[in-house]
Structure formats: structure tokens, C-alpha cells
PDB file of C-alpha atoms and ligand atoms in Angstrom:
ATOM      1  CA  THR W   1       3.781 -41.101 -31.682  1.00 83.00           C
ATOM      2  CA  GLN W   2       1.639 -38.267 -33.015  1.00 94.00           C
ATOM      3  CA  THR W   3       2.682 -36.718 -36.328  1.00 97.00           C
ATOM      4  CA  THR W   4       2.732 -32.971 -36.905  1.00 98.00           C
ATOM      5  CA  ARG W   5       0.692 -31.092 -39.527  1.00 98.00           C
ATOM      6  CA  PRO W   6       3.788 -30.342 -41.614  1.00 98.00           C
ATOM      7  CA  GLN W   7       4.670 -34.055 -41.537  1.00 98.00           C
ATOM      8  CA  ARG W   8       1.153 -34.966 -42.709  1.00 98.00           C
ATOM      9  CA  MET W   9       1.419 -32.331 -45.454  1.00 98.00           C
ATOM     10  CA  LEU W  10       4.748 -33.827 -46.630  1.00 98.00           C
ATOM     11  CA  ALA W  11       3.185 -37.314 -46.632  1.00 98.00           C
ATOM     12  CA  ALA W  12       0.367 -35.989 -48.848  1.00 98.00           C
ATOM     13  CA  VAL W  13       2.954 -34.555 -51.271  1.00 99.00           C
ATOM     14  CA  GLN W  14       4.908 -37.830 -51.402  1.00 98.00           C
ATOM     15  CA  LYS W  15       1.670 -39.771 -51.930  1.00 98.00           C
ATOM     16  CA  ASN W  16      -0.098 -37.513 -54.464  1.00 98.00           C
ATOM     17  CA  ALA W  17       2.520 -35.442 -56.285  1.00 99.00           C
ATOM     18  CA  THR W  18       4.902 -36.507 -59.058  1.00 98.00           C
ATOM     19  CA  ARG W  19       8.608 -36.234 -58.223  1.00 98.00           C
ATOM     20  CA  GLY W  20      10.200 -33.392 -60.181  1.00 98.00           C
ATOM     21  CA  ASP W  21       6.858 -31.788 -61.007  1.00 98.00           C
ATOM     22  CA  PRO W  22       6.570 -28.578 -58.923  1.00 98.00           C
ATOM     23  CA  ARG W  23       3.006 -27.751 -59.994  1.00 98.00           C
ATOM     24  CA  SER W  24       1.811 -31.207 -58.873  1.00 99.00           C
ATOM     25  CA  VAL W  25       3.426 -30.499 -55.467  1.00 99.00           C
ATOM     26  CA  VAL W  26       1.525 -27.199 -55.225  1.00 99.00           C
ATOM     27  CA  LYS W  27      -1.709 -28.954 -56.236  1.00 98.00           C
ATOM     28  CA  ALA W  28      -1.211 -31.767 -53.703  1.00 99.00           C
ATOM     29  CA  ILE W  29      -0.710 -29.290 -50.841  1.00 99.00           C
ATOM     30  CA  ASP W  30      -3.774 -27.251 -51.835  1.00 99.00           C
ATOM     31  CA  GLN W  31      -5.877 -30.435 -51.990  1.00 98.00           C
ATOM     32  CA  PHE W  32      -4.569 -31.504 -48.567  1.00 98.00           C
ATOM     33  CA  CYS W  33      -5.436 -28.110 -47.084  1.00 98.00           C
ATOM     34  CA  ARG W  34      -8.894 -27.974 -48.650  1.00 98.00           C
ATOM     35  CA  GLN W  35      -9.916 -31.573 -48.000  1.00 98.00           C
ATOM     36  CA  LYS W  36      -8.012 -32.542 -44.842  1.00 98.00           C
ATOM     37  CA  GLU W  37      -6.439 -29.764 -42.713  1.00 98.00           C
ATOM     38  CA  TRP W  38      -6.122 -25.979 -43.002  1.00 98.00           C
ATOM     39  CA  ALA W  39      -2.520 -24.766 -43.037  1.00 98.00           C
ATOM     40  CA  MET W  40      -0.958 -21.310 -43.443  1.00 98.00           C
ATOM     41  CA  ASN W  41       0.300 -21.634 -47.024  1.00 98.00           C
ATOM     42  CA  VAL W  42      -0.354 -18.601 -49.228  1.00 98.00           C
ATOM     43  CA  GLY W  43      -2.801 -20.947 -50.985  1.00 98.00           C
ATOM     44  CA  ASP W  44      -4.269 -21.262 -54.472  1.00 98.00           C
ATOM     45  CA  GLU W  45      -6.220 -17.988 -54.722  1.00 98.00           C
ATOM     46  CA  LYS W  46      -3.488 -15.633 -53.466  1.00 99.00           C
ATOM     47  CA  GLY W  47      -1.028 -18.011 -55.157  1.00 99.00           C
ATOM     48  CA  CYS W  48      -2.368 -16.979 -58.574  1.00 99.00           C
ATOM     49  CA  ILE W  49      -1.654 -13.330 -57.718  1.00 99.00           C
ATOM     50  CA  LEU W  50       1.835 -14.361 -56.550  1.00 99.00           C
ATOM     51  CA  ASP W  51       2.359 -16.215 -59.861  1.00 99.00           C
ATOM     52  CA  SER W  52       1.391 -13.141 -61.898  1.00 98.00           C
ATOM     53  CA  VAL W  53       3.767 -10.885 -59.944  1.00 99.00           C
ATOM     54  CA  VAL W  54       6.651 -13.387 -60.272  1.00 98.00           C
ATOM     55  CA  THR W  55       6.162 -13.776 -64.030  1.00 98.00           C
ATOM     56  CA  GLU W  56       5.852  -9.980 -64.470  1.00 98.00           C
ATOM     57  CA  VAL W  57       9.035  -9.259 -62.442  1.00 98.00           C
ATOM     58  CA  ASN W  58      10.937 -12.260 -63.873  1.00 98.00           C
ATOM     59  CA  PRO W  59      13.451 -11.898 -61.003  1.00 98.00           C
ATOM     60  CA  ALA W  60      17.076 -13.080 -61.022  1.00 98.00           C
ATOM     61  CA  THR W  61      17.255 -12.838 -57.213  1.00 98.00           C
ATOM     62  CA  VAL W  62      14.383 -13.571 -54.808  1.00 99.00           C
ATOM     63  CA  LEU W  63      14.257 -13.438 -50.993  1.00 99.00           C
ATOM     64  CA  GLU W  64      11.393 -15.235 -49.218  1.00 99.00           C
ATOM     65  CA  LEU W  65      10.903 -14.503 -45.523  1.00 99.00           C
ATOM     66  CA  GLY W  66       9.022 -17.428 -43.996  1.00 99.00           C
ATOM     67  CA  THR W  67       9.348 -20.781 -45.762  1.00 99.00           C
ATOM     68  CA  TYR W  68       6.946 -22.802 -43.590  1.00 98.00           C
ATOM     69  CA  CYS W  69       6.594 -26.068 -45.579  1.00 98.00           C
ATOM     70  CA  GLY W  70       7.869 -24.671 -48.852  1.00 99.00           C
ATOM     71  CA  TYR W  71       4.570 -24.196 -50.717  1.00 99.00           C
ATOM     72  CA  SER W  72       5.243 -20.626 -51.904  1.00 99.00           C
ATOM     73  CA  THR W  73       8.950 -21.425 -52.244  1.00 99.00           C
ATOM     74  CA  VAL W  74       8.142 -24.139 -54.798  1.00 99.00           C
ATOM     75  CA  ARG W  75       5.412 -22.018 -56.410  1.00 98.00           C
ATOM     76  CA  ILE W  76       7.815 -19.103 -56.968  1.00 99.00           C
ATOM     77  CA  ALA W  77      10.829 -21.219 -57.982  1.00 98.00           C
ATOM     78  CA  SER W  78       8.795 -23.112 -60.582  1.00 98.00           C
ATOM     79  CA  LEU W  79       8.373 -19.801 -62.469  1.00 98.00           C
ATOM     80  CA  LEU W  80      11.953 -18.484 -62.269  1.00 98.00           C
ATOM     81  CA  PRO W  81      14.317 -18.143 -65.253  1.00 94.00           C
ATOM     82  CA  PRO W  82      17.154 -20.748 -65.494  1.00 91.00           C
ATOM     83  CA  ASP W  83      19.968 -19.006 -63.561  1.00 96.00           C
ATOM     84  CA  ALA W  84      17.746 -17.279 -60.983  1.00 98.00           C
ATOM     85  CA  LYS W  85      18.349 -17.843 -57.253  1.00 96.00           C
ATOM     86  CA  LEU W  86      15.778 -17.944 -54.455  1.00 98.00           C
ATOM     87  CA  ILE W  87      16.906 -17.614 -50.837  1.00 98.00           C
ATOM     88  CA  THR W  88      14.270 -18.554 -48.258  1.00 99.00           C
ATOM     89  CA  LEU W  89      14.574 -17.980 -44.511  1.00 98.00           C
ATOM     90  CA  GLU W  90      12.865 -20.218 -41.938  1.00 98.00           C
ATOM     91  CA  PHE W  91      13.203 -19.770 -38.164  1.00 98.00           C
ATOM     92  CA  ASN W  92      11.491 -22.993 -37.077  1.00 98.00           C
ATOM     93  CA  PRO W  93      13.824 -25.992 -37.566  1.00 98.00           C
ATOM     94  CA  HIS W  94      10.971 -28.479 -37.890  1.00 98.00           C
ATOM     95  CA  ASN W  95       9.316 -26.413 -40.640  1.00 98.00           C
ATOM     96  CA  ALA W  96      12.719 -26.148 -42.360  1.00 99.00           C
ATOM     97  CA  ALA W  97      13.261 -29.920 -42.236  1.00 98.00           C
ATOM     98  CA  ILE W  98       9.864 -30.534 -43.874  1.00 98.00           C
ATOM     99  CA  ALA W  99      10.367 -27.755 -46.428  1.00 99.00           C
ATOM    100  CA  ARG W 100      13.701 -29.238 -47.547  1.00 98.00           C
ATOM    101  CA  GLN W 101      11.916 -32.497 -48.374  1.00 98.00           C
ATOM    102  CA  VAL W 102       9.062 -30.755 -50.186  1.00 99.00           C
ATOM    103  CA  ILE W 103      11.586 -28.734 -52.228  1.00 98.00           C
ATOM    104  CA  ALA W 104      13.551 -31.920 -53.013  1.00 98.00           C
ATOM    105  CA  TRP W 105      10.381 -33.732 -54.110  1.00 99.00           C
ATOM    106  CA  ALA W 106       9.633 -30.838 -56.482  1.00 98.00           C
ATOM    107  CA  GLY W 107      13.175 -31.179 -57.897  1.00 98.00           C
ATOM    108  CA  LEU W 108      13.998 -27.515 -57.223  1.00 98.00           C
ATOM    109  CA  GLY W 109      16.954 -27.966 -54.876  1.00 97.00           C
ATOM    110  CA  ASP W 110      19.420 -26.262 -57.231  1.00 96.00           C
ATOM    111  CA  LYS W 111      17.345 -23.055 -57.498  1.00 97.00           C
ATOM    112  CA  ILE W 112      16.523 -22.703 -53.816  1.00 98.00           C
ATOM    113  CA  GLN W 113      18.756 -22.017 -50.832  1.00 98.00           C
ATOM    114  CA  LEU W 114      16.913 -22.600 -47.540  1.00 98.00           C
ATOM    115  CA  VAL W 115      18.581 -20.832 -44.609  1.00 98.00           C
ATOM    116  CA  GLU W 116      17.586 -21.592 -41.021  1.00 98.00           C
ATOM    117  CA  GLY W 117      17.484 -18.620 -38.698  1.00 98.00           C
ATOM    118  CA  ALA W 118      15.877 -15.273 -38.016  1.00 97.00           C
ATOM    119  CA  SER W 119      15.490 -12.589 -40.667  1.00 98.00           C
ATOM    120  CA  GLY W 120      16.965  -9.954 -38.365  1.00 98.00           C
ATOM    121  CA  ASP W 121      20.175 -11.938 -38.074  1.00 98.00           C
ATOM    122  CA  TRP W 122      20.496 -13.003 -41.698  1.00 98.00           C
ATOM    123  CA  ILE W 123      19.442  -9.924 -43.689  1.00 98.00           C
ATOM    124  CA  PRO W 124      22.648  -8.045 -42.731  1.00 98.00           C
ATOM    125  CA  LYS W 125      24.717 -11.056 -43.890  1.00 98.00           C
ATOM    126  CA  MET W 126      23.112 -11.590 -47.294  1.00 97.00           C
ATOM    127  CA  LYS W 127      25.789  -9.798 -49.331  1.00 97.00           C
ATOM    128  CA  GLU W 128      28.823 -11.419 -47.691  1.00 97.00           C
ATOM    129  CA  LYS W 129      27.323 -14.940 -47.260  1.00 97.00           C
ATOM    130  CA  PHE W 130      25.474 -15.332 -50.556  1.00 97.00           C
ATOM    131  CA  GLY W 131      27.112 -12.803 -52.856  1.00 96.00           C
ATOM    132  CA  ILE W 132      23.817 -10.991 -53.291  1.00 95.00           C
ATOM    133  CA  GLU W 133      23.922  -7.382 -54.483  1.00 97.00           C
ATOM    134  CA  THR W 134      20.210  -6.574 -54.357  1.00 98.00           C
ATOM    135  CA  PHE W 135      16.929  -8.525 -54.469  1.00 98.00           C
ATOM    136  CA  ASP W 136      14.609  -8.096 -57.434  1.00 98.00           C
ATOM    137  CA  LEU W 137      11.697  -9.566 -55.467  1.00 99.00           C
ATOM    138  CA  VAL W 138      11.047 -10.076 -51.730  1.00 99.00           C
ATOM    139  CA  PHE W 139       8.081 -12.178 -50.554  1.00 99.00           C
ATOM    140  CA  LEU W 140       7.193 -11.384 -46.927  1.00 99.00           C
ATOM    141  CA  ASP W 141       5.295 -14.188 -45.187  1.00 99.00           C
ATOM    142  CA  HIS W 142       6.940 -14.596 -41.774  1.00 98.00           C
ATOM    143  CA  TRP W 143       6.002 -13.164 -38.365  1.00 98.00           C
ATOM    144  CA  LYS W 144       3.715 -10.233 -39.111  1.00 98.00           C
ATOM    145  CA  ASP W 145       5.399  -7.905 -36.610  1.00 98.00           C
ATOM    146  CA  ARG W 146       8.691  -8.424 -38.455  1.00 98.00           C
ATOM    147  CA  TYR W 147       7.545  -7.094 -41.841  1.00 99.00           C
ATOM    148  CA  LEU W 148       8.240  -3.443 -40.968  1.00 99.00           C
ATOM    149  CA  PRO W 149      11.558  -3.794 -39.098  1.00 98.00           C
ATOM    150  CA  ASP W 150      12.884  -6.170 -41.755  1.00 99.00           C
ATOM    151  CA  THR W 151      11.869  -3.825 -44.593  1.00 99.00           C
ATOM    152  CA  LYS W 152      13.754  -0.987 -42.884  1.00 98.00           C
ATOM    153  CA  LEU W 153      16.699  -3.338 -42.348  1.00 98.00           C
ATOM    154  CA  MET W 154      16.750  -4.307 -46.040  1.00 98.00           C
ATOM    155  CA  GLU W 155      16.780  -0.604 -46.954  1.00 98.00           C
ATOM    156  CA  GLU W 156      19.643   0.072 -44.535  1.00 98.00           C
ATOM    157  CA  CYS W 157      21.650  -2.928 -45.817  1.00 98.00           C
ATOM    158  CA  GLY W 158      21.296  -1.714 -49.400  1.00 98.00           C
ATOM    159  CA  LEU W 159      19.489  -4.881 -50.467  1.00 98.00           C
ATOM    160  CA  LEU W 160      16.812  -2.983 -52.405  1.00 98.00           C
ATOM    161  CA  ARG W 161      17.410  -1.198 -55.690  1.00 98.00           C
ATOM    162  CA  LYS W 162      15.220   1.199 -57.715  1.00 98.00           C
ATOM    163  CA  GLY W 163      12.468  -1.126 -58.981  1.00 98.00           C
ATOM    164  CA  SER W 164      12.800  -3.890 -56.358  1.00 99.00           C
ATOM    165  CA  ILE W 165       9.391  -5.377 -55.593  1.00 99.00           C
ATOM    166  CA  LEU W 166       8.122  -6.255 -52.103  1.00 99.00           C
ATOM    167  CA  LEU W 167       5.116  -8.586 -52.015  1.00 99.00           C
ATOM    168  CA  ALA W 168       3.571  -9.034 -48.556  1.00 99.00           C
ATOM    169  CA  ASP W 169       1.125 -11.778 -47.575  1.00 99.00           C
ATOM    170  CA  ASN W 170      -1.582 -11.409 -44.881  1.00 99.00           C
ATOM    171  CA  VAL W 171      -1.827  -7.641 -44.798  1.00 98.00           C
ATOM    172  CA  ILE W 172      -5.475  -8.025 -43.664  1.00 98.00           C
ATOM    173  CA  SER W 173      -5.546 -11.425 -41.931  1.00 98.00           C
ATOM    174  CA  PRO W 174      -3.770 -11.700 -39.489  1.00 98.00           C
ATOM    175  CA  GLY W 175      -2.826  -8.167 -40.597  1.00 98.00           C
ATOM    176  CA  THR W 176       0.304  -6.055 -40.635  1.00 98.00           C
ATOM    177  CA  PRO W 177      -0.971  -2.573 -39.714  1.00 98.00           C
ATOM    178  CA  ASP W 178       2.352  -0.884 -38.935  1.00 98.00           C
ATOM    179  CA  TYR W 179       3.873  -2.215 -42.199  1.00 99.00           C
ATOM    180  CA  LEU W 180       0.884  -1.044 -44.285  1.00 98.00           C
ATOM    181  CA  GLU W 181       0.941   2.399 -42.653  1.00 98.00           C
ATOM    182  CA  TYR W 182       4.653   2.794 -43.392  1.00 98.00           C
ATOM    183  CA  ILE W 183       4.744   1.417 -46.916  1.00 98.00           C
ATOM    184  CA  ARG W 184       1.601   3.234 -48.120  1.00 98.00           C
ATOM    185  CA  ASN W 185       2.743   6.612 -46.762  1.00 98.00           C
ATOM    186  CA  SER W 186       6.438   6.420 -47.599  1.00 98.00           C
ATOM    187  CA  PRO W 187       7.540   8.510 -50.621  1.00 98.00           C
ATOM    188  CA  ARG W 188      10.094   5.758 -51.297  1.00 98.00           C
ATOM    189  CA  TYR W 189       7.442   3.192 -52.306  1.00 99.00           C
ATOM    190  CA  LYS W 190       4.544   2.907 -54.743  1.00 98.00           C
ATOM    191  CA  SER W 191       2.050   0.373 -53.357  1.00 98.00           C
ATOM    192  CA  GLN W 192      -0.904  -1.592 -54.707  1.00 98.00           C
ATOM    193  CA  TYR W 193      -3.326  -3.809 -52.760  1.00 98.00           C
ATOM    194  CA  PHE W 194      -4.516  -7.068 -54.346  1.00 99.00           C
ATOM    195  CA  ARG W 195      -7.716  -8.042 -52.558  1.00 98.00           C
ATOM    196  CA  SER W 196      -8.241 -11.781 -52.088  1.00 99.00           C
ATOM    197  CA  HIS W 197      -9.129 -14.237 -49.317  1.00 98.00           C
ATOM    198  CA  LEU W 198      -7.326 -15.887 -46.438  1.00 98.00           C
ATOM    199  CA  GLU W 199      -6.038 -19.197 -47.792  1.00 98.00           C
ATOM    200  CA  TYR W 200      -8.745 -21.891 -48.087  1.00 98.00           C
ATOM    201  CA  THR W 201     -11.378 -19.649 -46.418  1.00 98.00           C
ATOM    202  CA  LYS W 202     -13.940 -16.938 -47.241  1.00 98.00           C
ATOM    203  CA  ALA W 203     -12.341 -14.397 -44.880  1.00 98.00           C
ATOM    204  CA  GLU W 204     -10.824 -11.312 -46.481  1.00 98.00           C
ATOM    205  CA  ASP W 205      -7.076 -11.109 -46.944  1.00 98.00           C
ATOM    206  CA  GLY W 206      -4.790  -9.724 -49.614  1.00 98.00           C
ATOM    207  CA  LEU W 207      -1.298  -9.100 -50.886  1.00 99.00           C
ATOM    208  CA  GLU W 208       0.380  -5.699 -50.864  1.00 99.00           C
ATOM    209  CA  LYS W 209       2.768  -5.140 -53.779  1.00 99.00           C
ATOM    210  CA  SER W 210       5.227  -2.283 -53.322  1.00 99.00           C
ATOM    211  CA  VAL W 211       7.877  -0.959 -55.714  1.00 99.00           C
ATOM    212  CA  PHE W 212      10.964   0.567 -54.087  1.00 99.00           C
ATOM    213  CA  LEU W 213      11.616   3.913 -55.802  1.00 98.00           C
ATOM    214  CA  GLY W 214      15.217   4.288 -54.547  1.00 96.00           C
TER     215      GLY W 214
HETATM  216  O1  LIG U 301       1.697 -16.023 -38.943  1.00 83.54           O
HETATM  217  C1  LIG U 301       1.730 -16.444 -40.092  1.00 83.54           C
HETATM  218  N1  LIG U 301       2.895 -16.788 -40.677  1.00 83.54           N
HETATM  219  C2  LIG U 301       4.167 -16.579 -39.999  1.00 83.54           C
HETATM  220  C3  LIG U 301       4.619 -17.665 -39.080  1.00 83.54           C
HETATM  221  C4  LIG U 301       3.759 -18.254 -38.155  1.00 83.54           C
HETATM  222  C5  LIG U 301       4.251 -19.236 -37.295  1.00 83.54           C
HETATM  223  C6  LIG U 301       5.569 -19.627 -37.312  1.00 83.54           C
HETATM  224  C7  LIG U 301       6.407 -19.036 -38.209  1.00 83.54           C
HETATM  225  C8  LIG U 301       7.831 -19.472 -38.183  1.00 83.54           C
HETATM  226  N2  LIG U 301       8.574 -19.022 -39.323  1.00 83.54           N
HETATM  227  C9  LIG U 301       9.354 -17.896 -39.261  1.00 83.54           C
HETATM  228  C10 LIG U 301       9.321 -17.060 -38.166  1.00 83.54           C
HETATM  229  C11 LIG U 301      10.157 -15.939 -38.122  1.00 83.54           C
HETATM  230  C12 LIG U 301      11.031 -15.701 -39.166  1.00 83.54           C
HETATM  231  N3  LIG U 301      11.980 -14.732 -39.367  1.00 83.54           N
HETATM  232  N4  LIG U 301      12.590 -14.981 -40.568  1.00 83.54           N
HETATM  233  C13 LIG U 301      12.057 -16.046 -41.114  1.00 83.54           C
HETATM  234  C14 LIG U 301      11.058 -16.560 -40.246  1.00 83.54           C
HETATM  235  C15 LIG U 301      10.227 -17.654 -40.316  1.00 83.54           C
HETATM  236  C16 LIG U 301       5.950 -18.067 -39.102  1.00 83.54           C
HETATM  237  C17 LIG U 301       0.464 -16.632 -40.853  1.00 83.54           C
HETATM  238  C18 LIG U 301      -0.725 -16.775 -40.135  1.00 83.54           C
HETATM  239  C19 LIG U 301      -1.942 -16.967 -40.804  1.00 83.54           C
HETATM  240  C20 LIG U 301      -3.207 -17.095 -40.038  1.00 83.54           C
HETATM  241  C21 LIG U 301      -3.264 -17.922 -38.926  1.00 83.54           C
HETATM  242  C22 LIG U 301      -4.446 -18.046 -38.213  1.00 83.54           C
HETATM  243  C23 LIG U 301      -5.586 -17.358 -38.637  1.00 83.54           C
HETATM  244  F1  LIG U 301      -6.741 -17.505 -37.965  1.00 83.54           F
HETATM  245  C24 LIG U 301      -5.535 -16.542 -39.747  1.00 83.54           C
HETATM  246  C25 LIG U 301      -4.334 -16.398 -40.443  1.00 83.54           C
HETATM  247  C26 LIG U 301      -1.977 -17.024 -42.209  1.00 83.54           C
HETATM  248  C27 LIG U 301      -0.785 -16.876 -42.922  1.00 83.54           C
HETATM  249  O2  LIG U 301      -0.787 -16.906 -44.284  1.00 83.54           O
HETATM  250  C28 LIG U 301       0.429 -16.672 -42.255  1.00 83.54           C
HETATM  251  O3  LIG U 301       1.563 -16.503 -43.005  1.00 83.54           O
HETATM  252 MG1  LIG U 302       1.012 -16.094 -45.035  1.00 83.54          MG
END
């Protein structure tokens, strides 16, 4: 029977990456997406911007909205300090099943908690279920029409503290106009746009980095 793109991506990781070596997993996925099939990972170009933000923030707690196959999950977790925790939410069970195997191959299972379900359902449960006070870094990469409602929900649930960083993928392509409008005009955030390209293409895209001011 026909395989899916995530399954073919996982096969490429298991064939070309070294077990326990997260950066080789990242490299194998980027090679697969450049040479074989496009896929909606944040990619190598925007991935370098993501790396610089992660290393600058040096977060103890990270929330990723939208795991997909685990590319950015592994990329972020490979840069975290020893006792840091990354929680990643994935709505699509098939994506989640693939991502678990990619994360395992990278050897990052003890740093990453993959939760299956919708952000709207899980954000209000973060404190009670995972003992999280606030997130130092949030990477938004799920459904683009959920960026704004979920940001408001995180504010309401007290999951952001003075200095928490939101980093949003795809603010140009596919685009998140209502989120950009809100975050750039809100007195509660200081935002910065990092211009780049849509993963593996020449189209414009970028990451929006926003600091919550409290
Ligand atoms: O749409 C995108 N990604 C989101 C997404 C998409 C599909 C499924 C899921 C299911 N996962 C999911 C859903 C809801 C959720 N709630 N909480 C967690 C959670 C998780 C998530 C996307 C698209 C393009 C793109 C495509 C085509 C094109 F031409 C240009 C650009 C590029 C990207 O980098 C993208 O990130
Ligand atoms: Mg994306």
C-alpha cells in the first residue's frame, strides 16, 4: 500500500541519520526535502534563525504548537540546557506517531513530551497536567488561524511571564495576518520580524519574534 510523506521522511532519517545524533536527523530531513519531496518543516534557513533565538533565550521550559514530524522539535531540543523541558502539541495522530519515532531516533525522548490533541484544549491544562508555571519560549507552527486565539489563551491562563518569547513561523507564507496585526500593535509585546524564505523555496517568509512585556 502507498506510504505517506511523513513515513518516507522517517525512512530517510532511519537510513541517513545516526541514532542519538540530533543534528544528523535535522540534516537528513533537510536533504530529503531538498532532493526528494517538499515538506512543511521550518527548514534549514529559518532553522538557523530558530537556533539563534533558542540559544539566546536558553529556555528551561518550551512549548511548541505543531510538531508535524518533529524536525523543529529535535532542532530546538538539541540546543536546550540539561534539565530543560519541551512540550510539543500535535493534533494529527499520524504526524504524532511519526514524530515520536523521529524524536526517539535523535535520542531526545527524555527532553521532549509530545502531547496529542488540540492547542485550545491543552493550553488551559498545562499547569495542572505538566506542572508548568510559565513558558520561557513558545514556537508557533500549527494552524495559522490558531496563532492569535492561542496567544490570547496563553495570556489568560497565565502561561506567559515578563520576558517570555513567542516565535511564530509562516507569518508571510501562508501568513498569519490577524496574529501579526495584534502582536505588532499590542502594548504588551515588543516584536521583531526576521525576514527569510519559505522552507526549501525562494518565496518570502519569515519568523516573528515577540517579547511579552507583562
Ligand atoms: O499550515 C502549516 N502548518 C500547520 C499544519 C498544517 C497541516 C496540519 C497540521 C496539523 N497539526 C496541528 C494542527 C492543529 C494544532 N493545534 N495544536 C497543535 C496542532 C497541530 C498543522 C504550514 C503550511 C506551510 C505551507 C504550505 C503550503 C504552501 F504552499 C506554503 C506554505 C508551511 C509551513 O511551514 C507550515 O507550518
Ligand atoms: Mg511552519
